[in-house]
mmCIF file of C-alpha atoms in Angstrom:
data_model
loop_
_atom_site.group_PDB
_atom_site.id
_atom_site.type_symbol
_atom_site.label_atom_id
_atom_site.label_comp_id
_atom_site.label_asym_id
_atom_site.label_seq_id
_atom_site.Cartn_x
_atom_site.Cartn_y
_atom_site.Cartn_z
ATOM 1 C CA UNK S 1 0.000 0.000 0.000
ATOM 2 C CA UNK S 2 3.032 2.325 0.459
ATOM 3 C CA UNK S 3 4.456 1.484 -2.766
ATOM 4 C CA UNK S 4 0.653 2.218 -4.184
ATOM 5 C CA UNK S 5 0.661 5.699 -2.555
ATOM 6 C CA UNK S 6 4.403 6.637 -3.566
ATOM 7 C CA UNK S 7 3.244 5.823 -7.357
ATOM 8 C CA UNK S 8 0.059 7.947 -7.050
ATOM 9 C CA UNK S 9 2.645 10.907 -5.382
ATOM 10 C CA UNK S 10 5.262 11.591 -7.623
ATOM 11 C CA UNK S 11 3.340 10.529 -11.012
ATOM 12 C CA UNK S 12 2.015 13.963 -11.670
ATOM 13 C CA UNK S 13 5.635 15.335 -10.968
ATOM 14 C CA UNK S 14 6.439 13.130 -13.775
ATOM 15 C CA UNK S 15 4.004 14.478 -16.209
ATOM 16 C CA UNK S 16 4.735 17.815 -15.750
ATOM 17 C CA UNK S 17 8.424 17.382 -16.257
ATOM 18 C CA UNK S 18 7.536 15.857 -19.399
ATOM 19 C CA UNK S 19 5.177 18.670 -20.172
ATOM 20 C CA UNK S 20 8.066 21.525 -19.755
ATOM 21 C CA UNK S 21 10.227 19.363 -21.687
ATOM 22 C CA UNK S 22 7.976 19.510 -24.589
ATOM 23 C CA UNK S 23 7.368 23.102 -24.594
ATOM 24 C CA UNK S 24 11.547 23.755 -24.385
ATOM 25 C CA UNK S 25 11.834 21.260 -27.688
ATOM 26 C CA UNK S 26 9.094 23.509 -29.430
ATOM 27 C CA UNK S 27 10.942 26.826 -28.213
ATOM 28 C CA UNK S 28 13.793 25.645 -28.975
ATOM 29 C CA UNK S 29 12.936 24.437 -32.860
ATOM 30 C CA UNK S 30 10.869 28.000 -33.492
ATOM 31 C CA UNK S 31 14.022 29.707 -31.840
ATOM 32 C CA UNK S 32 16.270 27.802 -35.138
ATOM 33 C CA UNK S 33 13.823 28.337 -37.701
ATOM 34 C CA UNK S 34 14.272 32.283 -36.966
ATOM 35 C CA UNK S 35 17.215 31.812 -36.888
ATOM 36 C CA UNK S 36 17.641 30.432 -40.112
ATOM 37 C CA UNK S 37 14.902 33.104 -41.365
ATOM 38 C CA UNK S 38 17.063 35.960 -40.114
ATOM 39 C CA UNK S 39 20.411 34.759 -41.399
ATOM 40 C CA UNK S 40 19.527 32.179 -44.274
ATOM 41 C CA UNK S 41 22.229 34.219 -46.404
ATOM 42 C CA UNK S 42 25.345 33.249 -43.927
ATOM 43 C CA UNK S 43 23.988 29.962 -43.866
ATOM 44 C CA UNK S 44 23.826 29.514 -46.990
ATOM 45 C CA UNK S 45 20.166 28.013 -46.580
ATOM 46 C CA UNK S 46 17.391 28.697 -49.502
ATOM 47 C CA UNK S 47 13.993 29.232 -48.230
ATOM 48 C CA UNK S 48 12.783 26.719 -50.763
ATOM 49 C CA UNK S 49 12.772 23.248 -49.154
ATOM 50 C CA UNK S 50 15.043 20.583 -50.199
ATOM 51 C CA UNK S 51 12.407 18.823 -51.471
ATOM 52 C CA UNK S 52 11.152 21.132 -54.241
ATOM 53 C CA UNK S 53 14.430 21.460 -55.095
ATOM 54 C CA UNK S 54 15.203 17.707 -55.644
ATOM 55 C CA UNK S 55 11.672 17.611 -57.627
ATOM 56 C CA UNK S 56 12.867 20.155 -59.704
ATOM 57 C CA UNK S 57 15.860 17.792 -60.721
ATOM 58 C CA UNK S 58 12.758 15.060 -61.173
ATOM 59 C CA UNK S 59 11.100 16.966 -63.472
ATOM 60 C CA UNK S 60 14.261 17.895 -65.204
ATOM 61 C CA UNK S 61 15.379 14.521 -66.107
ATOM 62 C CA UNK S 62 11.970 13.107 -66.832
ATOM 63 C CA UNK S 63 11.409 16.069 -69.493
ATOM 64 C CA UNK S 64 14.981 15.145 -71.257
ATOM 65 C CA UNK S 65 14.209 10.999 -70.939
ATOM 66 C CA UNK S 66 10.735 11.664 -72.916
ATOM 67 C CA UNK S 67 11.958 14.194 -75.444
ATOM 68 C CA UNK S 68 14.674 11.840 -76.197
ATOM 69 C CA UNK S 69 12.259 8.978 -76.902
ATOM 70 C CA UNK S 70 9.254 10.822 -78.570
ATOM 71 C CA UNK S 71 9.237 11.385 -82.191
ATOM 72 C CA UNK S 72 7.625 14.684 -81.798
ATOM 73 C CA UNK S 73 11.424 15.977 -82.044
ATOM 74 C CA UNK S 74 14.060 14.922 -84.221
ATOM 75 C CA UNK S 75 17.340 15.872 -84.834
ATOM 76 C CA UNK S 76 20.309 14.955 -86.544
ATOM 77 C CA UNK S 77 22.348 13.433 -83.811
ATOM 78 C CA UNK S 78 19.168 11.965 -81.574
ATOM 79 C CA UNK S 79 19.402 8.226 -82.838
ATOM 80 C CA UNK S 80 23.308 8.135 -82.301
ATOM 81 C CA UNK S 81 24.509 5.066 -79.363
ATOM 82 C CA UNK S 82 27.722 6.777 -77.711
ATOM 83 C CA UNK S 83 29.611 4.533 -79.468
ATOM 84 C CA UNK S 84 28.613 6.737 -82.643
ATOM 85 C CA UNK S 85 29.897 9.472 -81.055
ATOM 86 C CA UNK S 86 33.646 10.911 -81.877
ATOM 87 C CA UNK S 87 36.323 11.673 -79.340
ATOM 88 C CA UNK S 88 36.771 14.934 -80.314
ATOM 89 C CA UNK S 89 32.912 16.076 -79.589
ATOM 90 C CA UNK S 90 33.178 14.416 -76.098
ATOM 91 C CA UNK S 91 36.118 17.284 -75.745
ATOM 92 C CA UNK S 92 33.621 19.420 -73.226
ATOM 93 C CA UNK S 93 32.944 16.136 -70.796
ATOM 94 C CA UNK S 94 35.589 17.238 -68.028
ATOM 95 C CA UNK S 95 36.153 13.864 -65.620
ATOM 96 C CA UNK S 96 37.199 14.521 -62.261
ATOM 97 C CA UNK S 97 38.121 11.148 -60.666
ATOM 98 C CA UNK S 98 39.359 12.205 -57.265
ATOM 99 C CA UNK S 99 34.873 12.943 -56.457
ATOM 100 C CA UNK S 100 33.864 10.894 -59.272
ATOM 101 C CA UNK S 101 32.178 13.907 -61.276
ATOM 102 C CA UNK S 102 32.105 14.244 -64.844
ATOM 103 C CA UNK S 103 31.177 17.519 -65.996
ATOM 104 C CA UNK S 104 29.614 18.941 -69.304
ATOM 105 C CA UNK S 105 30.389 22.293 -69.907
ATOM 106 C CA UNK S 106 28.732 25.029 -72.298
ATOM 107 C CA UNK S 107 30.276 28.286 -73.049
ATOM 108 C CA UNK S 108 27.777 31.413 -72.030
ATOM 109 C CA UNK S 109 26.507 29.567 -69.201
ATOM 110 C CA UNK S 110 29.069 30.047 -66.243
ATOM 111 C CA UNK S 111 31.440 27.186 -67.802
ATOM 112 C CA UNK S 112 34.715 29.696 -66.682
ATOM 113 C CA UNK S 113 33.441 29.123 -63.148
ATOM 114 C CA UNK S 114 32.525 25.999 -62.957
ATOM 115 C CA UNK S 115 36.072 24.858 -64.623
ATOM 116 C CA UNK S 116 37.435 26.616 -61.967
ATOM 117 C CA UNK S 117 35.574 25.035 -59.285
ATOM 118 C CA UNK S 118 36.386 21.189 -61.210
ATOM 119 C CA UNK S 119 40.037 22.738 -60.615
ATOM 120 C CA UNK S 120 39.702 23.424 -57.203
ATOM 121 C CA UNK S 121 38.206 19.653 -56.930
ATOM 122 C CA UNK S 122 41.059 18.516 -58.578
ATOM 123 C CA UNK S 123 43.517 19.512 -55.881
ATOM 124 C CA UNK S 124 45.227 21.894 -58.585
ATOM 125 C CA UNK S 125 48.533 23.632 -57.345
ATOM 126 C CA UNK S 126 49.976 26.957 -56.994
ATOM 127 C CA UNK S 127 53.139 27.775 -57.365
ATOM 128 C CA UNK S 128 54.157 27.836 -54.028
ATOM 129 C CA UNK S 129 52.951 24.578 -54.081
ATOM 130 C CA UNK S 130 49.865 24.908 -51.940
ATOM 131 C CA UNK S 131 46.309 23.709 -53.309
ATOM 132 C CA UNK S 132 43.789 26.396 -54.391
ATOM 133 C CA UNK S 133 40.854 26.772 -52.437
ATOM 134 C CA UNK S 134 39.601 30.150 -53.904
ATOM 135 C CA UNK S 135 37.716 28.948 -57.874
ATOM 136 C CA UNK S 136 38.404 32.755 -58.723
ATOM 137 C CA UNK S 137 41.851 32.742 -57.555
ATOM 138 C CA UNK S 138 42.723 29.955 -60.415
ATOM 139 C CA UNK S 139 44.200 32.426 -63.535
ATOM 140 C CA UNK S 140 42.160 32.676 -66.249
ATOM 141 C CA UNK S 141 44.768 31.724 -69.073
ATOM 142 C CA UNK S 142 45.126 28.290 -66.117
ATOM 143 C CA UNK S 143 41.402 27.262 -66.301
ATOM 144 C CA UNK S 144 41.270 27.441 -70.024
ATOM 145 C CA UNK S 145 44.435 25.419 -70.504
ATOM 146 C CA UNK S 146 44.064 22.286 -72.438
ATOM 147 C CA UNK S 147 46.338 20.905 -70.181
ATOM 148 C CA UNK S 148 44.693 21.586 -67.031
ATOM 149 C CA UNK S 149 41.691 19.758 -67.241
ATOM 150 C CA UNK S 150 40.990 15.866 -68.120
ATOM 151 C CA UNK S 151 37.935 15.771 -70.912
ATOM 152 C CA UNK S 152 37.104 12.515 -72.494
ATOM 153 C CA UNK S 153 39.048 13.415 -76.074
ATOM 154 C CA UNK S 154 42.060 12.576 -74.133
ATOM 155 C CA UNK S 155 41.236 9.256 -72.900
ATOM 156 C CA UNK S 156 42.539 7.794 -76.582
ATOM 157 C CA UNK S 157 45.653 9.442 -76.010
ATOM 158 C CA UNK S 158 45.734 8.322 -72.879
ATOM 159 C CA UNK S 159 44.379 4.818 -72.563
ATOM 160 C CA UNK S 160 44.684 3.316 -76.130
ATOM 161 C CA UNK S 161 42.320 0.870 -77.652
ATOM 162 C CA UNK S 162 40.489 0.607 -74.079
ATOM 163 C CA UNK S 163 39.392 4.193 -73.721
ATOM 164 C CA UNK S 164 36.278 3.755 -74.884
ATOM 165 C CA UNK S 165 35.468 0.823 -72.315
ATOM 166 C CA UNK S 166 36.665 3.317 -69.533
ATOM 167 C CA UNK S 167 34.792 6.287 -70.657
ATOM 168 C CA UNK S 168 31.684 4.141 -70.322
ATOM 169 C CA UNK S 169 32.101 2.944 -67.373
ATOM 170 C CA UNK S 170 33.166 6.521 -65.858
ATOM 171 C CA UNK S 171 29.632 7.439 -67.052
ATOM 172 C CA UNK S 172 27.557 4.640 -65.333
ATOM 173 C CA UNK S 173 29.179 5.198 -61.948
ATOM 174 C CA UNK S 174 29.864 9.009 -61.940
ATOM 175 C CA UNK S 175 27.927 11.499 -61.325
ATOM 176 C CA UNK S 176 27.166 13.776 -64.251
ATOM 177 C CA UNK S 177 26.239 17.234 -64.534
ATOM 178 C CA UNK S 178 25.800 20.309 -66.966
ATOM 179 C CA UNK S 179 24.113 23.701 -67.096
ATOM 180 C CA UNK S 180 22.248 25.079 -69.984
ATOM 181 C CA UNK S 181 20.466 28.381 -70.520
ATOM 182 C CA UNK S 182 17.770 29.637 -72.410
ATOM 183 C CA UNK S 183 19.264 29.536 -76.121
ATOM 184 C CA UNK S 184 18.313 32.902 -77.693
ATOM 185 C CA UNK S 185 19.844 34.550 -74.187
ATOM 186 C CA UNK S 186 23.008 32.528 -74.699
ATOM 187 C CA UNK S 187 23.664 33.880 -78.874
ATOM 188 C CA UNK S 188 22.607 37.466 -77.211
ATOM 189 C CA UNK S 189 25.567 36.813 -74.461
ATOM 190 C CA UNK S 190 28.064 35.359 -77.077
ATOM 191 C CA UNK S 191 27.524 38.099 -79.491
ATOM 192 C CA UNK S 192 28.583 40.779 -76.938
ATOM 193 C CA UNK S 193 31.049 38.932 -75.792
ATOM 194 C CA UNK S 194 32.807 37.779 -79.187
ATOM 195 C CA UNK S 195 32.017 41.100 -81.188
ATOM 196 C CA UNK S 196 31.168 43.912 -79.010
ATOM 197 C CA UNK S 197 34.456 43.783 -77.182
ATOM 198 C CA UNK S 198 38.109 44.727 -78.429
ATOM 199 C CA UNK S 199 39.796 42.127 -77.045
ATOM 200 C CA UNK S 200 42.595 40.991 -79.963
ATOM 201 C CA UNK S 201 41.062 38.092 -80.415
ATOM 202 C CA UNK S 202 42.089 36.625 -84.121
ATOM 203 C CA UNK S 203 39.746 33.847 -83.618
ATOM 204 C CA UNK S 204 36.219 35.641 -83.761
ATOM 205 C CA UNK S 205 37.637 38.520 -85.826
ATOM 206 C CA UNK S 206 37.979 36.352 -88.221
ATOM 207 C CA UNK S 207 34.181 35.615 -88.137
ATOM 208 C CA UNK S 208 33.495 39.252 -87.782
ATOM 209 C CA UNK S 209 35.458 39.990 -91.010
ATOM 210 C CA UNK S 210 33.534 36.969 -92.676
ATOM 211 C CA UNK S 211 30.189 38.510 -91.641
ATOM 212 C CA UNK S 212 31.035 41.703 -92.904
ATOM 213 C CA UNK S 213 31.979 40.736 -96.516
ATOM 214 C CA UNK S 214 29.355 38.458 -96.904
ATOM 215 C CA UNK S 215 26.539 40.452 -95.459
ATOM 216 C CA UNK S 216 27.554 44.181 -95.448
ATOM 217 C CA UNK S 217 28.983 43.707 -98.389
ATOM 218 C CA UNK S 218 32.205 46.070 -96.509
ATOM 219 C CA UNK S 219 35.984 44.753 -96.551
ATOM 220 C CA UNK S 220 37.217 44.908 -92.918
ATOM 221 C CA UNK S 221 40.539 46.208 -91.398
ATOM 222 C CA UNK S 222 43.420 43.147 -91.156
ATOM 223 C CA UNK S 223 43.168 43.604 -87.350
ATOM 224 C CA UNK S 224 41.010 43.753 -84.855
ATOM 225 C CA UNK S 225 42.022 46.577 -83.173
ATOM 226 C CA UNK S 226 42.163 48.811 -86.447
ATOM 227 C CA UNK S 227 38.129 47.654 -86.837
ATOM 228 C CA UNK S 228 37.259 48.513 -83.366
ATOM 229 C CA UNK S 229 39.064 52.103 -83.757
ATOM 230 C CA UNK S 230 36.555 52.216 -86.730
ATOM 231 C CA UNK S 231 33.873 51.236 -85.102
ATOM 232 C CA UNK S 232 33.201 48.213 -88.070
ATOM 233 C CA UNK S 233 31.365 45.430 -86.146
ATOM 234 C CA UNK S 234 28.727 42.875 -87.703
ATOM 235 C CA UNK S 235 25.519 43.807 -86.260
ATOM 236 C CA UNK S 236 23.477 41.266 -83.959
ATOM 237 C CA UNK S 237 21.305 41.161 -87.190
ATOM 238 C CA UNK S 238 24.255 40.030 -89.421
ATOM 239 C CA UNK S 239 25.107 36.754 -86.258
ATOM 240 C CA UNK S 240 21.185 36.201 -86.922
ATOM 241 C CA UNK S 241 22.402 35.821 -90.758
ATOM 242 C CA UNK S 242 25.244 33.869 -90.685
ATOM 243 C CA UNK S 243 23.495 31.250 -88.410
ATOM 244 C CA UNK S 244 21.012 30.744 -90.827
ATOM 245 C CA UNK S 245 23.408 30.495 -93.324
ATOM 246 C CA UNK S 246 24.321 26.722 -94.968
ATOM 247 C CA UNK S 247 27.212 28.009 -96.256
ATOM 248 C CA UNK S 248 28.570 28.649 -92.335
ATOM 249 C CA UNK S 249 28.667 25.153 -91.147
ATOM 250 C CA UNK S 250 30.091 23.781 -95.102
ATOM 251 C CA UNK S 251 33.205 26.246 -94.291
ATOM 252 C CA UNK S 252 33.674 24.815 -90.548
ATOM 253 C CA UNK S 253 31.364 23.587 -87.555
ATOM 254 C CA UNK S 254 29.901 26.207 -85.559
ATOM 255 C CA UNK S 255 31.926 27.798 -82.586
ATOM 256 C CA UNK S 256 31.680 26.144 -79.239
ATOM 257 C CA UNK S 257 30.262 29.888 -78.106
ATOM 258 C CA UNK S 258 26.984 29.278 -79.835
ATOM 259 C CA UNK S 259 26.893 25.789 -81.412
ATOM 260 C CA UNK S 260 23.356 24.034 -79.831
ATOM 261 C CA UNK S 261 23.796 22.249 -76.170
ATOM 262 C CA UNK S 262 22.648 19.514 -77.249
ATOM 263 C CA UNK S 263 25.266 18.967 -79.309
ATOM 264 C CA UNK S 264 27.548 19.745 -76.944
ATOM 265 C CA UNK S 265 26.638 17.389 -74.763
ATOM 266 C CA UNK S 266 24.759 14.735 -76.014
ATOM 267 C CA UNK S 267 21.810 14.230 -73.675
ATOM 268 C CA UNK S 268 20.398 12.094 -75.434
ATOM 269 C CA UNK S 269 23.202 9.073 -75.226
ATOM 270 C CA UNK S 270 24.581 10.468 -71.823
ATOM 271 C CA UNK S 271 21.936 10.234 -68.288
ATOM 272 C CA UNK S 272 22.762 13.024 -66.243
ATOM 273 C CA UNK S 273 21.800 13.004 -63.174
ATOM 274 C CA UNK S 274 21.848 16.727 -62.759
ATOM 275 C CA UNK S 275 21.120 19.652 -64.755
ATOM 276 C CA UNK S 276 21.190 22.961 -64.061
ATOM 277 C CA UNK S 277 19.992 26.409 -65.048
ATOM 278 C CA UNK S 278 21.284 29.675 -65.258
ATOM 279 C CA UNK S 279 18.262 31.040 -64.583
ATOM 280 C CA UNK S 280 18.676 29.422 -60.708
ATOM 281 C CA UNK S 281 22.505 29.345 -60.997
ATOM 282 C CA UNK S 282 22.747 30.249 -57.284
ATOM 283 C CA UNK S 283 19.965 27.588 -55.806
ATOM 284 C CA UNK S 284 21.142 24.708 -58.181
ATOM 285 C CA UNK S 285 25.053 25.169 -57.913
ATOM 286 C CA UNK S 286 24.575 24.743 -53.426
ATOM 287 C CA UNK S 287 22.323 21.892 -54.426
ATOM 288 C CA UNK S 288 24.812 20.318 -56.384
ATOM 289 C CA UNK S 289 28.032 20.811 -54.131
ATOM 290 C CA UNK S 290 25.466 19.287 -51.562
ATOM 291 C CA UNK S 291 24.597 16.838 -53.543
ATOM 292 C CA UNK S 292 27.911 15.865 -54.566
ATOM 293 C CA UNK S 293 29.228 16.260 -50.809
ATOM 294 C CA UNK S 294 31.578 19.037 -51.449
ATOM 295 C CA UNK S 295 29.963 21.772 -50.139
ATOM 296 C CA UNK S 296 32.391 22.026 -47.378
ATOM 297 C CA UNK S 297 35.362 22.131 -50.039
ATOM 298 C CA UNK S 298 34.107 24.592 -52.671
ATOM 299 C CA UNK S 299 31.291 27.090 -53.240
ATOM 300 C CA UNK S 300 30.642 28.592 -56.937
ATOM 301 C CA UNK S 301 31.330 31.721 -56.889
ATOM 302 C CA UNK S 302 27.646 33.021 -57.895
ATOM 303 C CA UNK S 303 28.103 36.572 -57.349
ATOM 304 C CA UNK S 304 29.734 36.688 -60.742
ATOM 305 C CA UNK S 305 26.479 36.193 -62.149
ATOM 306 C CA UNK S 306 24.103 38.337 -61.367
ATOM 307 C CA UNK S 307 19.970 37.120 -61.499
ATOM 308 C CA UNK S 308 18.492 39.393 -63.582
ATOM 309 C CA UNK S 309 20.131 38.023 -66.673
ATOM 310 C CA UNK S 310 18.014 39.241 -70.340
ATOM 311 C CA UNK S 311 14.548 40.777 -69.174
ATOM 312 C CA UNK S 312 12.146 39.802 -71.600
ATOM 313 C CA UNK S 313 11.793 43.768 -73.072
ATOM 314 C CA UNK S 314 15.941 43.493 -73.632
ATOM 315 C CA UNK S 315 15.146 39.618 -75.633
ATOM 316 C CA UNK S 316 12.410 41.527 -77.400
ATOM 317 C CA UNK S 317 14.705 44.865 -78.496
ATOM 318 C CA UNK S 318 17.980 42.444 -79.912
ATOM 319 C CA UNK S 319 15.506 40.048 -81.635
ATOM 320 C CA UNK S 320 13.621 43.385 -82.968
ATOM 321 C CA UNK S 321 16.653 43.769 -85.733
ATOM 322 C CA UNK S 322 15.834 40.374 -87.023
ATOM 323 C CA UNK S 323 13.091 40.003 -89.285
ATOM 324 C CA UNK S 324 10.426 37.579 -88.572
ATOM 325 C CA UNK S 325 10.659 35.127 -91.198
ATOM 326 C CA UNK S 326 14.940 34.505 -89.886
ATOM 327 C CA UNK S 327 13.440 34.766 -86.148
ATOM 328 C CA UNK S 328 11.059 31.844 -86.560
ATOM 329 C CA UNK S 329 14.179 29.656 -88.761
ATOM 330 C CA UNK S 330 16.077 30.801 -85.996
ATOM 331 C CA UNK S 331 13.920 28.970 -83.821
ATOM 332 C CA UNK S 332 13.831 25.675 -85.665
ATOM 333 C CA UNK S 333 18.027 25.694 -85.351
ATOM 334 C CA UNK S 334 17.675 25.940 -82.146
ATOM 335 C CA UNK S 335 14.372 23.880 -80.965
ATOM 336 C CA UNK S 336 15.993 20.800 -79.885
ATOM 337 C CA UNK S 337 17.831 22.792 -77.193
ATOM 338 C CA UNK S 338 14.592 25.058 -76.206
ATOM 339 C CA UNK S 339 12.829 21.590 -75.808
ATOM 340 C CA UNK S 340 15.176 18.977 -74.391
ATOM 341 C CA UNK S 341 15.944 21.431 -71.447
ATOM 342 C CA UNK S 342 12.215 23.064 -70.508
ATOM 343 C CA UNK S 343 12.374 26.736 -71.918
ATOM 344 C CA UNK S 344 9.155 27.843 -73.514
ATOM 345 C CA UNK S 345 8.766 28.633 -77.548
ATOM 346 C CA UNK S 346 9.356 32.347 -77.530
ATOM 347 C CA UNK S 347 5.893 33.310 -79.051
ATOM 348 C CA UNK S 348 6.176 37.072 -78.637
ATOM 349 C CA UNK S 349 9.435 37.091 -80.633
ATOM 350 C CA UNK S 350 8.482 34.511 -83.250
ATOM 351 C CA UNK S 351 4.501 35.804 -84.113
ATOM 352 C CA UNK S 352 4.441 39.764 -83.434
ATOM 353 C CA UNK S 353 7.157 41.630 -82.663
ATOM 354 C CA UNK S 354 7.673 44.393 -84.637
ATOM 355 C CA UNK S 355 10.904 44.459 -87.371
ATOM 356 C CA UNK S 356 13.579 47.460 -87.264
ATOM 357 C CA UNK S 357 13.982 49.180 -90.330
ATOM 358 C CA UNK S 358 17.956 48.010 -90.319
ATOM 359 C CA UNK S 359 18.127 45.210 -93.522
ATOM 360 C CA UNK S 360 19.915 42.443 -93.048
#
């Protein structure tokens, strides 16, 4: 009976213990979540749960699996096995075997950065010898360097007759990744890049100067810097032109600066497990270094590239110099890209936006 009475003494005592303790776990979970609220930029933690983020990815990899299998678009290179595919267009697959990461990269769409962080992943040294930790420390003439980074057209070189084995079974167990970017943005962004600037570039001069004789009908300068004094540049109208052109790829293949993603990167014959967006550079490059468990060793520099990248009203004025007819062939050059990767048909630029009076 003592035993009996003890119980029925120091049971409530119990309960309310357990009651406090409860209400401290709930403070103390609400008290985080501020916390996180308040100083999500330090933390580097994106209001948008995880989970909407990896369906995102989903959705992302579903949409490429069922383009690549419906015959609602065809291209050229679709139906190729990688077997089909040459070393030298697998030269933009960068393998990283230290993480097991094989990256894809496309010029306009952050590729500088993301080399550097690959380089940075890579245990690259400087030249005191110490490992670079900062990606925008790594020179840019050093990221750029054929010799710096291990792509796929070197595995032949490398590995001889059993390269191709190798670079198969690379792809089934590593995990592969790319970022692509709306496509009409990304020939706006390697136009002003290319031919806007003076940078004494021979390279893209020499497309300039091709541009200009075939579709200005005007004989440039023998240097770059003499044309820029002059101010002689091919309009954004006359890229438009020489895009559409058959003659252009007869002469040589398009430039890696504007030649489709797709083929690039063959999505088609390669799974990746992640792809990416410019348009959400900063959210998708954190939830690939998490994903990929080096978020602790690297970040991507993201402030390089700011959100706000082409406003509609800015696609609308380049395009606007184009005339409609080129705009909507434009389109069909580029469709497998808009489509494989989730970017809408451009219907105010392709149906009713008004023409410039500048010929092409």
């Amino acid at each position: 009976m003592k035993t009996a009475k003890l119980f029925m003494v120091t049971r409530p005592d119990a309960m309310e213990k357990s009651r406090w303790f409860s209400i401290v776990m709930l403070l103390g979970s609400a008290f985080m979540i501020l916390l996180i609220i308040i100083y999500r930029d330090d933390l580097g933690v994106s209001l948008e749960p995880l989970q909407a983020l990896h369906d995102r990815q989903e959705q992302r990899r579903l949409l490429l699996k069922e383009m690549c299998s419906s015959d609602n678009l065809t291209f050229p290179e679709k139906k190729r096995s990688f077997d089909d595919i040459p070393d030298e267009e697998l030269k933009y697959l960068i393998v990283n075997d230290k993480h097991g990461i094989i990256y894809c990269f496309v010029p306009k769409v952050g590729c500088t950065n993301w080399k550097r962080v690959m380089l940075v992943l890579s245990g690259i040294q400087q030249q005191d010898g110490s490992p670079y930790k900062d990606p925008l420390a790594i020179p840019y003439d050093l990221v750029h360097s054929e010799s710096t980074q291990f792509t796929f057209d070197t595995f032949r070189e490398r590995y001889g007759d059993s390269s191709r084995q190798l670079m198969k079974m690379k792809l089934k167990n590593y995990t592969k990744f790319l970022f692509v970017r709306d496509p009409f943005e990304r020939l706006i962004s390697a136009y002003r890049d290319k031919f806007e600037k003076h940078d004494d570039n021979e390279i893209f001069y020499s497309y300039a100067r091709d541009m200009l004789r075939r579709y200005a009908n005007k004989t440039a300068p023998a240097s770059d810097r003499d044309a820029f004094a002059m101010g002689l540049r091919p309009s954004f109208a006359h890229f438009m032109q020489y895009l559409l052109d058959p003659q252009t790829e007869k002469n040589k293949p398009f430039d890696e600066h504007w030649l489709q993603m797709y083929r690039l990167c063959h999505p088609c014959q390669i799974q990746y497990d992640f792809v990416g967006h410019m348009e959400s550079l900063e959210e998708d490059a954190k939830q690939l270094l998490r994903q990929l468990i080096v978020d602790d060793v690297v970040e991507y520099p993201v402030s390089m590239h700011p959100r706000n990248l082409t406003t509609s009203n800015l696609l609308a004025d380049w395009f606007s110099t184009v005339p409609l007819e080129a705009r909507r062939e434009l389109y069909k050059l580029y469709e497998a890209d808009f489509k494989l990767f989730g970017y809408d048909r451009p219907d105010s630029i392709l149906n009713s936006l008004r023409v410039s009076r500048i010929s092409i």
